[in-house]
PDB file of C-alpha atoms in Angstrom:
ATOM      1  CA  MET P   1      -5.246  17.696  -7.508  1.00  0.00           C
ATOM      2  CA  GLN P   2      -1.589  18.695  -7.504  1.00  0.00           C
ATOM      3  CA  VAL P   3       1.197  16.182  -6.806  1.00  0.00           C
ATOM      4  CA  ILE P   4       4.537  17.783  -5.963  1.00  0.00           C
ATOM      5  CA  ASP P   5       7.860  15.962  -5.563  1.00  0.00           C
ATOM      6  CA  GLN P   6       9.618  16.820  -2.313  1.00  0.00           C
ATOM      7  CA  ALA P   7      13.366  17.176  -1.609  1.00  0.00           C
ATOM      8  CA  ILE P   8      13.390  13.377  -1.743  1.00  0.00           C
ATOM      9  CA  PRO P   9      11.424  12.870  -4.994  1.00  0.00           C
ATOM     10  CA  ALA P  10       9.902   9.527  -3.934  1.00  0.00           C
ATOM     11  CA  VAL P  11       7.972  11.473  -1.272  1.00  0.00           C
ATOM     12  CA  LYS P  12       5.091  13.526  -2.681  1.00  0.00           C
ATOM     13  CA  LEU P  13       3.006  16.393  -1.369  1.00  0.00           C
ATOM     14  CA  VAL P  14      -0.568  15.888  -2.566  1.00  0.00           C
ATOM     15  CA  ILE P  15      -2.809  18.958  -2.667  1.00  0.00           C
ATOM     16  CA  PRO P  16      -6.456  18.160  -3.376  1.00  0.00           C
ATOM     17  CA  LYS P  17      -8.499  20.902  -5.014  1.00  0.00           C
ATOM     18  CA  ARG P  18     -11.447  22.246  -3.054  1.00  0.00           C
ATOM     19  CA  HIS P  19     -14.654  23.274  -4.781  1.00  0.00           C
ATOM     20  CA  GLY P  20     -16.571  25.657  -2.549  1.00  0.00           C
ATOM     21  CA  ASP P  21     -19.777  27.623  -2.414  1.00  0.00           C
ATOM     22  CA  ALA P  22     -22.011  29.120   0.275  1.00  0.00           C
ATOM     23  CA  ARG P  23     -22.649  25.638   1.723  1.00  0.00           C
ATOM     24  CA  GLY P  24     -18.963  24.824   2.277  1.00  0.00           C
ATOM     25  CA  TRP P  25     -16.646  22.821   0.056  1.00  0.00           C
ATOM     26  CA  PHE P  26     -16.112  19.446  -1.634  1.00  0.00           C
ATOM     27  CA  SER P  27     -12.794  17.756  -2.399  1.00  0.00           C
ATOM     28  CA  GLU P  28     -11.583  14.541  -3.987  1.00  0.00           C
ATOM     29  CA  THR P  29      -9.028  13.319  -1.461  1.00  0.00           C
ATOM     30  CA  TYR P  30      -7.794  10.324  -3.456  1.00  0.00           C
ATOM     31  CA  ARG P  31      -7.503   9.708  -7.203  1.00  0.00           C
ATOM     32  CA  ALA P  32      -5.550   6.618  -8.258  1.00  0.00           C
ATOM     33  CA  ASP P  33      -5.201   7.824 -11.844  1.00  0.00           C
ATOM     34  CA  ILE P  34      -3.720  11.199 -10.926  1.00  0.00           C
ATOM     35  CA  LEU P  35      -1.323   9.671  -8.402  1.00  0.00           C
ATOM     36  CA  ALA P  36      -0.293   6.996 -10.930  1.00  0.00           C
ATOM     37  CA  ALA P  37       0.548   9.737 -13.433  1.00  0.00           C
ATOM     38  CA  HIS P  38       3.071  10.956 -10.826  1.00  0.00           C
ATOM     39  CA  GLY P  39       4.564   7.529 -10.140  1.00  0.00           C
ATOM     40  CA  VAL P  40       2.398   6.509  -7.165  1.00  0.00           C
ATOM     41  CA  GLU P  41       0.882   3.205  -8.237  1.00  0.00           C
ATOM     42  CA  ASP P  42       0.350   1.583  -4.849  1.00  0.00           C
ATOM     43  CA  HIS P  43      -2.704  -0.532  -4.195  1.00  0.00           C
ATOM     44  CA  PHE P  44      -4.012   0.811  -0.888  1.00  0.00           C
ATOM     45  CA  ILE P  45      -5.405  -1.987   1.282  1.00  0.00           C
ATOM     46  CA  GLN P  46      -6.130  -0.433   4.655  1.00  0.00           C
ATOM     47  CA  ASP P  47      -7.229   2.877   6.169  1.00  0.00           C
ATOM     48  CA  ASN P  48      -6.017   3.922   9.640  1.00  0.00           C
ATOM     49  CA  GLN P  49      -6.975   6.792  11.894  1.00  0.00           C
ATOM     50  CA  SER P  50      -5.398   8.193  15.055  1.00  0.00           C
ATOM     51  CA  PHE P  51      -6.508  10.769  17.576  1.00  0.00           C
ATOM     52  CA  SER P  52      -4.065  12.690  19.766  1.00  0.00           C
ATOM     53  CA  ALA P  53      -5.543  14.705  22.602  1.00  0.00           C
ATOM     54  CA  GLN P  54      -2.428  16.694  23.446  1.00  0.00           C
ATOM     55  CA  GLN P  55      -0.335  19.087  21.403  1.00  0.00           C
ATOM     56  CA  GLY P  56       3.224  17.758  21.236  1.00  0.00           C
ATOM     57  CA  THR P  57       2.225  14.120  20.787  1.00  0.00           C
ATOM     58  CA  VAL P  58       4.889  12.348  18.742  1.00  0.00           C
ATOM     59  CA  ARG P  59       4.017   9.143  16.902  1.00  0.00           C
ATOM     60  CA  GLY P  60       6.991   7.553  15.191  1.00  0.00           C
ATOM     61  CA  LEU P  61       9.306   7.164  13.530  1.00  0.00           C
ATOM     62  CA  HIS P  62       7.720   3.861  12.447  1.00  0.00           C
ATOM     63  CA  PHE P  63       8.149   1.384   9.588  1.00  0.00           C
ATOM     64  CA  GLN P  64       7.404  -2.229   8.768  1.00  0.00           C
ATOM     65  CA  ARG P  65       9.951  -4.642   7.340  1.00  0.00           C
ATOM     66  CA  HIS P  66       9.373  -6.859   4.297  1.00  0.00           C
ATOM     67  CA  PRO P  67       7.203  -8.738   3.454  1.00  0.00           C
ATOM     68  CA  PHE P  68       4.787  -6.394   5.286  1.00  0.00           C
ATOM     69  CA  ALA P  69       6.491  -3.104   4.351  1.00  0.00           C
ATOM     70  CA  GLN P  70       4.062  -0.229   3.935  1.00  0.00           C
ATOM     71  CA  ALA P  71       3.567   2.923   1.918  1.00  0.00           C
ATOM     72  CA  LYS P  72       1.274   5.580   3.405  1.00  0.00           C
ATOM     73  CA  LEU P  73      -0.825   8.515   2.227  1.00  0.00           C
ATOM     74  CA  ILE P  74      -1.338  10.758   5.273  1.00  0.00           C
ATOM     75  CA  ARG P  75      -3.875  13.543   5.836  1.00  0.00           C
ATOM     76  CA  VAL P  76      -5.224  15.490   8.800  1.00  0.00           C
ATOM     77  CA  LEU P  77      -8.949  15.556   9.547  1.00  0.00           C
ATOM     78  CA  ALA P  78      -8.754  17.890  12.578  1.00  0.00           C
ATOM     79  CA  GLY P  79      -5.857  19.909  13.967  1.00  0.00           C
ATOM     80  CA  ALA P  80      -2.354  19.997  12.516  1.00  0.00           C
ATOM     81  CA  ILE P  81       0.882  17.976  12.401  1.00  0.00           C
ATOM     82  CA  LEU P  82       4.467  18.191  11.325  1.00  0.00           C
ATOM     83  CA  ASP P  83       4.737  15.033   9.224  1.00  0.00           C
ATOM     84  CA  VAL P  84       8.179  13.473   8.688  1.00  0.00           C
ATOM     85  CA  ALA P  85       9.527  10.774   6.362  1.00  0.00           C
ATOM     86  CA  VAL P  86      13.103   9.415   6.765  1.00  0.00           C
ATOM     87  CA  ASP P  87      14.744   7.543   3.887  1.00  0.00           C
ATOM     88  CA  LEU P  88      15.822   4.074   5.099  1.00  0.00           C
ATOM     89  CA  ARG P  89      16.709   2.701   1.646  1.00  0.00           C
ATOM     90  CA  ARG P  90      20.412   1.765   1.902  1.00  0.00           C
ATOM     91  CA  ASP P  91      21.123   2.155  -1.818  1.00  0.00           C
ATOM     92  CA  SER P  92      19.391   5.525  -2.068  1.00  0.00           C
ATOM     93  CA  ALA P  93      21.340   8.746  -2.661  1.00  0.00           C
ATOM     94  CA  THR P  94      19.122  10.290   0.058  1.00  0.00           C
ATOM     95  CA  TYR P  95      19.650   7.512   2.644  1.00  0.00           C
ATOM     96  CA  GLY P  96      19.290   8.985   6.140  1.00  0.00           C
ATOM     97  CA  ARG P  97      17.792  12.255   4.914  1.00  0.00           C
ATOM     98  CA  HIS P  98      14.273  13.359   5.725  1.00  0.00           C
ATOM     99  CA  VAL P  99      11.370  15.384   4.408  1.00  0.00           C
ATOM    100  CA  ALA P 100       9.008  17.305   6.695  1.00  0.00           C
ATOM    101  CA  ALA P 101       5.705  18.974   5.834  1.00  0.00           C
ATOM    102  CA  ARG P 102       2.990  20.720   7.779  1.00  0.00           C
ATOM    103  CA  LEU P 103      -0.352  19.022   7.217  1.00  0.00           C
ATOM    104  CA  ASP P 104      -3.523  20.432   8.693  1.00  0.00           C
ATOM    105  CA  ALA P 105      -7.280  20.264   8.369  1.00  0.00           C
ATOM    106  CA  GLU P 106      -7.399  23.731   6.795  1.00  0.00           C
ATOM    107  CA  ASN P 107      -4.895  23.224   3.978  1.00  0.00           C
ATOM    108  CA  SER P 108      -5.943  19.560   3.396  1.00  0.00           C
ATOM    109  CA  HIS P 109      -2.467  18.718   2.077  1.00  0.00           C
ATOM    110  CA  GLN P 110      -1.409  15.073   2.163  1.00  0.00           C
ATOM    111  CA  LEU P 111       1.989  13.409   2.254  1.00  0.00           C
ATOM    112  CA  TYR P 112       2.762  10.240   0.330  1.00  0.00           C
ATOM    113  CA  VAL P 113       5.468   8.170   2.045  1.00  0.00           C
ATOM    114  CA  PRO P 114       6.662   5.174  -0.011  1.00  0.00           C
ATOM    115  CA  ILE P 115       7.930   1.814   1.197  1.00  0.00           C
ATOM    116  CA  GLY P 116      11.454   2.144   2.545  1.00  0.00           C
ATOM    117  CA  PHE P 117      10.851   5.152   4.766  1.00  0.00           C
ATOM    118  CA  GLY P 118      10.398   5.676   8.482  1.00  0.00           C
ATOM    119  CA  HIS P 119       7.348   7.808   9.187  1.00  0.00           C
ATOM    120  CA  GLY P 120       6.236   9.902  12.132  1.00  0.00           C
ATOM    121  CA  PHE P 121       4.516  13.082  13.134  1.00  0.00           C
ATOM    122  CA  CYS P 122       4.157  15.589  15.941  1.00  0.00           C
ATOM    123  CA  THR P 123       0.817  17.223  16.705  1.00  0.00           C
ATOM    124  CA  LEU P 124       0.869  21.010  16.504  1.00  0.00           C
ATOM    125  CA  GLU P 125      -2.572  21.450  18.046  1.00  0.00           C
ATOM    126  CA  PRO P 126      -4.616  19.598  20.655  1.00  0.00           C
ATOM    127  CA  ASP P 127      -7.351  17.213  19.510  1.00  0.00           C
ATOM    128  CA  THR P 128      -5.628  16.302  16.258  1.00  0.00           C
ATOM    129  CA  MET P 129      -7.038  13.506  14.109  1.00  0.00           C
ATOM    130  CA  VAL P 130      -4.922  11.897  11.389  1.00  0.00           C
ATOM    131  CA  ALA P 131      -6.083   9.456   8.707  1.00  0.00           C
ATOM    132  CA  TYR P 132      -3.907   7.510   6.362  1.00  0.00           C
ATOM    133  CA  LYS P 133      -4.190   4.969   3.611  1.00  0.00           C
ATOM    134  CA  VAL P 134      -1.785   2.023   3.726  1.00  0.00           C
ATOM    135  CA  ALA P 135      -0.402   0.062   0.774  1.00  0.00           C
ATOM    136  CA  GLY P 136       1.824  -2.996   0.835  1.00  0.00           C
ATOM    137  CA  GLY P 137       1.261  -5.184   3.868  1.00  0.00           C
ATOM    138  CA  VAL P 138      -1.228  -5.091   6.677  1.00  0.00           C
ATOM    139  CA  TYR P 139       0.080  -4.350  10.155  1.00  0.00           C
ATOM    140  CA  SER P 140       2.304  -7.154  11.446  1.00  0.00           C
ATOM    141  CA  PRO P 141       3.684  -6.842  14.998  1.00  0.00           C
ATOM    142  CA  GLU P 142       6.571  -9.181  14.088  1.00  0.00           C
ATOM    143  CA  HIS P 143       7.642  -6.857  11.258  1.00  0.00           C
ATOM    144  CA  ASP P 144       7.070  -3.590  13.099  1.00  0.00           C
ATOM    145  CA  GLY P 145      10.072  -1.341  13.615  1.00  0.00           C
ATOM    146  CA  ASN P 146      10.875   2.118  14.815  1.00  0.00           C
ATOM    147  CA  LEU P 147      13.619   4.690  14.920  1.00  0.00           C
ATOM    148  CA  LEU P 148      14.403   7.230  17.639  1.00  0.00           C
ATOM    149  CA  TRP P 149      12.294  10.260  16.770  1.00  0.00           C
ATOM    150  CA  ASN P 150      14.843  12.847  17.943  1.00  0.00           C
ATOM    151  CA  ASP P 151      18.083  11.123  16.922  1.00  0.00           C
ATOM    152  CA  PRO P 152      20.505  14.036  16.426  1.00  0.00           C
ATOM    153  CA  ASP P 153      22.053  12.253  13.422  1.00  0.00           C
ATOM    154  CA  LEU P 154      18.788  12.799  11.527  1.00  0.00           C
ATOM    155  CA  GLY P 155      18.672  16.565  12.113  1.00  0.00           C
ATOM    156  CA  ILE P 156      14.880  16.787  12.266  1.00  0.00           C
ATOM    157  CA  ASP P 157      13.678  20.155  13.575  1.00  0.00           C
ATOM    158  CA  TRP P 158      10.794  18.932  15.739  1.00  0.00           C
ATOM    159  CA  PRO P 159       8.419  21.575  17.133  1.00  0.00           C
ATOM    160  CA  VAL P 160       8.587  20.052  20.633  1.00  0.00           C
ATOM    161  CA  SER P 161      11.381  19.420  23.123  1.00  0.00           C
ATOM    162  CA  GLU P 162      12.230  15.970  24.436  1.00  0.00           C
ATOM    163  CA  ALA P 163      10.889  16.974  27.864  1.00  0.00           C
ATOM    164  CA  GLU P 164       7.537  18.125  26.427  1.00  0.00           C
ATOM    165  CA  ALA P 165       6.999  15.368  23.848  1.00  0.00           C
ATOM    166  CA  GLN P 166       4.180  12.927  24.537  1.00  0.00           C
ATOM    167  CA  LEU P 167       5.579   9.525  23.523  1.00  0.00           C
ATOM    168  CA  SER P 168       4.606   5.865  23.706  1.00  0.00           C
ATOM    169  CA  ALA P 169       6.815   3.572  25.759  1.00  0.00           C
ATOM    170  CA  LYS P 170       7.988   1.960  22.493  1.00  0.00           C
ATOM    171  CA  ASP P 171       9.014   5.275  20.951  1.00  0.00           C
ATOM    172  CA  LYS P 172      10.967   6.354  24.042  1.00  0.00           C
ATOM    173  CA  VAL P 173      13.397   3.447  23.642  1.00  0.00           C
ATOM    174  CA  ALA P 174      13.611   3.219  19.842  1.00  0.00           C
ATOM    175  CA  PRO P 175      17.058   2.570  18.341  1.00  0.00           C
ATOM    176  CA  ARG P 176      19.173   5.281  16.786  1.00  0.00           C
ATOM    177  CA  PHE P 177      19.630   5.469  13.030  1.00  0.00           C
ATOM    178  CA  ALA P 178      23.270   4.316  13.237  1.00  0.00           C
ATOM    179  CA  ASP P 179      22.160   1.154  15.051  1.00  0.00           C
ATOM    180  CA  LEU P 180      19.598   0.019  12.461  1.00  0.00           C
ATOM    181  CA  PRO P 181      20.450  -3.047  10.402  1.00  0.00           C
ATOM    182  CA  PRO P 182      19.921  -2.932   6.624  1.00  0.00           C
ATOM    183  CA  LEU P 183      16.144  -2.762   6.169  1.00  0.00           C
ATOM    184  CA  PHE P 184      15.300  -1.797   2.595  1.00  0.00           C
TER     185      PHE P 184
END
């Protein structure tokens, strides 16, 4: 398993090794010891899964405030996504910057998003299934927050236009980055 720092070093690209033969392949998708050796020492407490029927479905940018703040380890089981993490840590040198990575079922790459980041993705194929491990707090509606996915101040190059994006009602009216209070 490879663990590679991204442009924001707190975010990691995790590349599990596949062992294949004529029957197919096998892969360890999570190894606490290897991740810990790269600074990821979260205790994952919950697994989530989402299914998006349409290409161009955008989920995010989401976060949870303390004391239920969450870190995530995201992977794709079917289809493909552009996965995005936005740094919301006020004292960080990379505050307001983002990291984006293509994750798909073929490459089996994963993205680790630590506490203090907004997270979201856009499906690149129909019938996309995403699974992610959650560390920190369990989901708490009272601590749930979001950020406008296509805020021009963030400069995210989404693979879908605003008119074509499939969004939840909540994500359509999310606040802009400049309007967020201090969160982390």
